[in-house]
mmCIF file of C-alpha atoms in Angstrom:
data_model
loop_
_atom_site.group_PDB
_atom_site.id
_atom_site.type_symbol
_atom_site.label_atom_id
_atom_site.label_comp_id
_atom_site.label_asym_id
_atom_site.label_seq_id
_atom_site.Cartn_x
_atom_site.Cartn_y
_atom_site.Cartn_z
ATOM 1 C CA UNK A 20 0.000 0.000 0.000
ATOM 2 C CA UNK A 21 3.194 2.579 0.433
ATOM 3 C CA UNK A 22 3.822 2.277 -3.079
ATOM 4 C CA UNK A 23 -0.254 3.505 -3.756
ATOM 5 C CA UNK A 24 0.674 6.315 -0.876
ATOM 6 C CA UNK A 25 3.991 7.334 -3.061
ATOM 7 C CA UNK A 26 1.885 7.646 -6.270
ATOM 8 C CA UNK A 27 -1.586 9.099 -5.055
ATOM 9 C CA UNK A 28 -1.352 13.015 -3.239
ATOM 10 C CA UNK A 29 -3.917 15.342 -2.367
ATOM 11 C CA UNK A 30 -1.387 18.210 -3.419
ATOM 12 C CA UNK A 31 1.045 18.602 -6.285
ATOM 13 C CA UNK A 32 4.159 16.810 -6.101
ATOM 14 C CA UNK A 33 7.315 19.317 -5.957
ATOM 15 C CA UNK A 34 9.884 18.933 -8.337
ATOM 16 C CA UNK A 35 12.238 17.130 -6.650
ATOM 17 C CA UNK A 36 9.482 14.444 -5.348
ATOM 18 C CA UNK A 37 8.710 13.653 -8.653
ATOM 19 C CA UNK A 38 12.372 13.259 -10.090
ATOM 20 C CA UNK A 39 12.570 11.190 -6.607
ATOM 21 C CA UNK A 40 9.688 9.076 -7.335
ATOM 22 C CA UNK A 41 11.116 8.814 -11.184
ATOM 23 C CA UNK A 42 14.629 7.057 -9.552
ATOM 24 C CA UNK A 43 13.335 5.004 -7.443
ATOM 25 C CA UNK A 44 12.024 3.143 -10.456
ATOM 26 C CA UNK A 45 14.821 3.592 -12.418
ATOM 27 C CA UNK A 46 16.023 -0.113 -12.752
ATOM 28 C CA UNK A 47 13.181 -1.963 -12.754
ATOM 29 C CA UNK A 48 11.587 -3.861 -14.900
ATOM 30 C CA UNK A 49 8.596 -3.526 -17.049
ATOM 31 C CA UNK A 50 4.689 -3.921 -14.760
ATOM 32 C CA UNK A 51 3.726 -6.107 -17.532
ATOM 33 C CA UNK A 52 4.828 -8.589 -20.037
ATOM 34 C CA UNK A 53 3.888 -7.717 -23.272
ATOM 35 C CA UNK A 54 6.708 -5.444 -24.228
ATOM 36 C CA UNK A 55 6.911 -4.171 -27.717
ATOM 37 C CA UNK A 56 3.105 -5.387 -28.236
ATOM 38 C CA UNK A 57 1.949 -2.111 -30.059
ATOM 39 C CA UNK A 58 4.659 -2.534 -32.486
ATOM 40 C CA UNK A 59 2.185 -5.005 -33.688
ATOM 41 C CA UNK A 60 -1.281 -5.866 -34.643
ATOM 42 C CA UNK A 61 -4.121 -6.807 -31.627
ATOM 43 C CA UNK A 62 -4.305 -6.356 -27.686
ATOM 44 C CA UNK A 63 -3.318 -8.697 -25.431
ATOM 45 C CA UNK A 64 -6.039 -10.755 -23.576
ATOM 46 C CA UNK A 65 -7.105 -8.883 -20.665
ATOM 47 C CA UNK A 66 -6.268 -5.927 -21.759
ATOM 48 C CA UNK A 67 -8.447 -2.433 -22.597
ATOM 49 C CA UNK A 68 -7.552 -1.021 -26.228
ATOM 50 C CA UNK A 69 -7.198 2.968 -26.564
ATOM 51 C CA UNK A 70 -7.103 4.509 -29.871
ATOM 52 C CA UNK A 71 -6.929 8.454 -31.423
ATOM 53 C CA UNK A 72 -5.691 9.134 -34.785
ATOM 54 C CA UNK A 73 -5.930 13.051 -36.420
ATOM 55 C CA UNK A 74 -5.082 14.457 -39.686
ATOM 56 C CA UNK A 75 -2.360 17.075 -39.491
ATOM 57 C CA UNK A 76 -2.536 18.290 -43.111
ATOM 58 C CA UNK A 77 0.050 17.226 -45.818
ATOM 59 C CA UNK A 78 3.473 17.193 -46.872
ATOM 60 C CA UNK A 79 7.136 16.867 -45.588
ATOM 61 C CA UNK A 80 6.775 20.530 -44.251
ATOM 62 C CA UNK A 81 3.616 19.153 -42.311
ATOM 63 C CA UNK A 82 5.630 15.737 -40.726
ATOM 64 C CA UNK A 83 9.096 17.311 -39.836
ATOM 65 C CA UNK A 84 6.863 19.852 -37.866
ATOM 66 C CA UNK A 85 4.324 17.414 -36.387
ATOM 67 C CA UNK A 86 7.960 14.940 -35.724
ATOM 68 C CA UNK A 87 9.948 18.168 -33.843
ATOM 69 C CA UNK A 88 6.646 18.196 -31.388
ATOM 70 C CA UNK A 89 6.793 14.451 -30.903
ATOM 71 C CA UNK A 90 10.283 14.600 -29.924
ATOM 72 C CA UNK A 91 9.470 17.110 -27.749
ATOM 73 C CA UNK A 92 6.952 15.111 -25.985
ATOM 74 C CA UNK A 93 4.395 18.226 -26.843
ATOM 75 C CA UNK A 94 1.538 15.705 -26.786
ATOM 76 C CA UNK A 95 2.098 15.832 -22.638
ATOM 77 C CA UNK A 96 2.088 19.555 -22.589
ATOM 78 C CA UNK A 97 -1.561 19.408 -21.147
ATOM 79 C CA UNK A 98 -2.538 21.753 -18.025
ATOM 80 C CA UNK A 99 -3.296 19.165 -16.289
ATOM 81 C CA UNK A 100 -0.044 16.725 -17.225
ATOM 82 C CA UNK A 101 3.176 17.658 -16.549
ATOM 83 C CA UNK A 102 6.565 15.352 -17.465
ATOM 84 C CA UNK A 103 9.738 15.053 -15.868
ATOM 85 C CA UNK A 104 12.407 15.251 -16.354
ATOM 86 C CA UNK A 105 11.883 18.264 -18.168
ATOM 87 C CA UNK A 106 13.680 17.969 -22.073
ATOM 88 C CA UNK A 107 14.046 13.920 -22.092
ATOM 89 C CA UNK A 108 14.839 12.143 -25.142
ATOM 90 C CA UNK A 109 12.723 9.783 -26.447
ATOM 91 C CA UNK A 110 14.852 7.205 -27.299
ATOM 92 C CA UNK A 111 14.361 3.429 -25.945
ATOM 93 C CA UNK A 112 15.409 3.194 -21.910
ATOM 94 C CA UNK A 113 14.511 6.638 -21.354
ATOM 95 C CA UNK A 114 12.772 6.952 -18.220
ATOM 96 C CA UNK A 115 9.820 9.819 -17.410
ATOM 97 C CA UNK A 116 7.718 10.713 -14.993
ATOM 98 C CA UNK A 117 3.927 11.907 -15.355
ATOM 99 C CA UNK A 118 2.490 13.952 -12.945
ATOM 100 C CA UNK A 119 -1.389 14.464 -13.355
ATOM 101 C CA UNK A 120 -4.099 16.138 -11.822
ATOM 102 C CA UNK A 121 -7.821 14.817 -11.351
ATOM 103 C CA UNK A 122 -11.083 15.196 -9.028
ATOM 104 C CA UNK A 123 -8.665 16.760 -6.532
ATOM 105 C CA UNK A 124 -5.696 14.470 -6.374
ATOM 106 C CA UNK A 125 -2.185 14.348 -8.120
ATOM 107 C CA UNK A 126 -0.839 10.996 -9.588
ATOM 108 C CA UNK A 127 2.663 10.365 -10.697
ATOM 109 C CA UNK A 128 3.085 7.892 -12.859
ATOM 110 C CA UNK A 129 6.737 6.039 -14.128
ATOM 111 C CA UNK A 130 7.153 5.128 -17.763
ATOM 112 C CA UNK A 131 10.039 4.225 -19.903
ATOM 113 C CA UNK A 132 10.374 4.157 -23.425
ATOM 114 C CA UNK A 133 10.117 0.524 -24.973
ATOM 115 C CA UNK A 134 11.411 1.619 -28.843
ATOM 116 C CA UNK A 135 11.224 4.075 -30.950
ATOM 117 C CA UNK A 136 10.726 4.783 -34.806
ATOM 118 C CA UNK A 137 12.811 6.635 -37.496
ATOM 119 C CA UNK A 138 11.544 6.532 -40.870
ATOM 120 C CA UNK A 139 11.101 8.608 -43.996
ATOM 121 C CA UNK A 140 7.368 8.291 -43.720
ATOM 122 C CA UNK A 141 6.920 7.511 -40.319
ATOM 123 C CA UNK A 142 7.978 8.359 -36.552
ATOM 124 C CA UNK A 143 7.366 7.534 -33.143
ATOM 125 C CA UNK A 144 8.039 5.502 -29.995
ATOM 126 C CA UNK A 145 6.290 3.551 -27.251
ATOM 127 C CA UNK A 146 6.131 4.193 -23.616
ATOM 128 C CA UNK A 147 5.667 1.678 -21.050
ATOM 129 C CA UNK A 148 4.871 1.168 -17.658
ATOM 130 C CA UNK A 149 7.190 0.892 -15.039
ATOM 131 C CA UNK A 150 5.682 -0.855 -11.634
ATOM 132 C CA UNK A 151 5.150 2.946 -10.045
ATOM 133 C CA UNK A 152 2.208 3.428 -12.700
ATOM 134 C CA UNK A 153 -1.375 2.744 -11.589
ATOM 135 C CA UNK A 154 -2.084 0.939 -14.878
ATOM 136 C CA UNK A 155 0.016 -2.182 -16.696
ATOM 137 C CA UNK A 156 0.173 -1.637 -20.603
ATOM 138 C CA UNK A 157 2.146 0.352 -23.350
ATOM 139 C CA UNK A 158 0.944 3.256 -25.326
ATOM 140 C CA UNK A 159 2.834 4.217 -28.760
ATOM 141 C CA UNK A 160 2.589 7.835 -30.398
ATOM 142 C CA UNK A 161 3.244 7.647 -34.342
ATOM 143 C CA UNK A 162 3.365 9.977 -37.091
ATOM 144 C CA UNK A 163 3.010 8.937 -40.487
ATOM 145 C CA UNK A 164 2.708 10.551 -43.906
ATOM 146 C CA UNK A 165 1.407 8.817 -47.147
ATOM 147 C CA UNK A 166 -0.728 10.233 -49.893
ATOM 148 C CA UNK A 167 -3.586 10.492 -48.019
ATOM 149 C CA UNK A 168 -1.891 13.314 -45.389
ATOM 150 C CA UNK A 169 0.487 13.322 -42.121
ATOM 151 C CA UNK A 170 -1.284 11.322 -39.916
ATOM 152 C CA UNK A 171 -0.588 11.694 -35.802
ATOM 153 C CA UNK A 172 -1.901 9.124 -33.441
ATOM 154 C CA UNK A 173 -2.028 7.131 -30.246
ATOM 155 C CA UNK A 174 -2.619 3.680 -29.862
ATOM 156 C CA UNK A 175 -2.710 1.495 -26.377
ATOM 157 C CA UNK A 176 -3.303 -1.133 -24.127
ATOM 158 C CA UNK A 177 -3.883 -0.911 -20.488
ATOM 159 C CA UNK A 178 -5.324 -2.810 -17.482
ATOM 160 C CA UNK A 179 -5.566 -1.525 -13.745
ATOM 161 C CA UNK A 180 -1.973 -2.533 -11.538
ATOM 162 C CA UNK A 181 -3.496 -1.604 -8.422
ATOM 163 C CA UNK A 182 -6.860 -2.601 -6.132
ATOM 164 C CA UNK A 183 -7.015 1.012 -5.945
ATOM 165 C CA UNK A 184 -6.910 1.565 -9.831
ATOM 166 C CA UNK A 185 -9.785 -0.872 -10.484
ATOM 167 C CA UNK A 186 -12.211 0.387 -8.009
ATOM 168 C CA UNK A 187 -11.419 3.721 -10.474
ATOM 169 C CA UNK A 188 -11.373 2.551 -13.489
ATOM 170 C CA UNK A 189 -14.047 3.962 -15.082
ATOM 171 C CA UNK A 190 -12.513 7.521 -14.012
ATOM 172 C CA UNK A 191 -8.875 6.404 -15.264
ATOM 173 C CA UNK A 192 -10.710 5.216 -18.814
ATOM 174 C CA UNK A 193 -12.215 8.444 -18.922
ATOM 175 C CA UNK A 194 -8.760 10.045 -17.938
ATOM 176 C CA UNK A 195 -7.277 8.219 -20.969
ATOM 177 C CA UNK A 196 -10.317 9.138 -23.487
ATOM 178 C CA UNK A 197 -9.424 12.863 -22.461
ATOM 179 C CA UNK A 198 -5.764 12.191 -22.746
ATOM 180 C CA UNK A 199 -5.966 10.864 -26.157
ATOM 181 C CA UNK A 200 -8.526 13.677 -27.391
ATOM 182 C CA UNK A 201 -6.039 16.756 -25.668
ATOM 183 C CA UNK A 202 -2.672 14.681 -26.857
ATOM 184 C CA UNK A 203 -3.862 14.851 -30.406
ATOM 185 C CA UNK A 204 -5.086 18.410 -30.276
ATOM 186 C CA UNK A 205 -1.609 19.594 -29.018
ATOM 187 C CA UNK A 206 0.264 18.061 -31.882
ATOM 188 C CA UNK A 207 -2.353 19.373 -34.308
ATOM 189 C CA UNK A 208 -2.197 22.832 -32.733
ATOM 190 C CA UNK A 209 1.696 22.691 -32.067
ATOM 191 C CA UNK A 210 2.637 21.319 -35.393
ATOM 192 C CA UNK A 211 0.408 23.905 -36.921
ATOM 193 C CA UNK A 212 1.931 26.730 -35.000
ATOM 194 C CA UNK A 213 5.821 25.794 -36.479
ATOM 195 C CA UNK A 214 4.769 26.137 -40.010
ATOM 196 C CA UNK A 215 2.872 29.535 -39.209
#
């Protein structure tokens, strides 16, 4: 139950608690087995898909924009999310924390990137979780650009790591549909914003 009391606050984290919560996972190994899984086709039994996918416009102009706000993790950069450490690479082993706000309370959250992707036509990595996360599963952020337009999107698996988490898991799912929706906006927005 400690580690529930470490992740769950009825004020905001400082700084240094959440870079202290982020290396005390640093280490450890994934909170579920399925590592990689999003870098392929289906969900793992017993576990809740998430999807989002939005049209950014089209062109190269359009995808090295929409990739710079990737990188920069601008799909976190949600008043209600913040992600530390502040200016981490997304490259595979990297380890974040997310910091989040809901009905009153502050989670933090440990993830790590699984892999990431570097293509002409197509960019992204996966985050998973790390045992300090109150759900198991992976989530993967891509960008992609084909005749059709630049294409940004999120795609997931999850299932509750906690007793705690599954009494609220209709409140997390609903924390993940908003996620998804805002995430998408702020590439949209951000990408749009670089190109002027």
């Amino acid at each position: 139950m400690q580690a529930m009391a470490d992740q769950l606050l009825t004020r905001q984290p400082t700084d240094e608690e959440a870079l202290a919560f982020l290396a005390d996972q640093s280490g450890k190994r994934f909170s579920y087995p399925y590592v990689g899984a999003t870098a392929e086709s289906g969900v793992p039994d017993g576990y809740s898909p998430g999807f989002a996918r939005v049209r950014l416009g089209q062109g190269r102009t359009v995808f090295e924009a929409a990739r710079a706000e990737m990188q920069g993790w601008r799909m976190f950069d949600l008043p209600w999310v913040q992600l530390y450490p502040v200016g981490a690479r997304p490259v595979p082993g990297t380890d974040v924390a997310l910091v989040a706000t809901w009905l009153g309370l502050w989670s933090m959250n440990a993830l790590r990137v699984v892999y990431a992707i570097d293509e002409p036509d197509r960019a992204g990595f996966a985050t998973g979780t790390l045992p300090g996360h109150l759900l198991a599963g992976e989530e993967r952020f891509l960008l992609t650009s084909d005749d059709d337009g630049v294409f940004f999107e999120i795609s997931s698996f999850s299932r509750p790591d906690h007793p705690l988490a599954s009494l609220g898991l209709p409140v997390l799912r609903w924390l993940q549909q908003r996620f998804r929706r805002e995430s998408t906006a702020a590439i949209a927005g951000g990408a749009a914003a670089s190109i002027g």
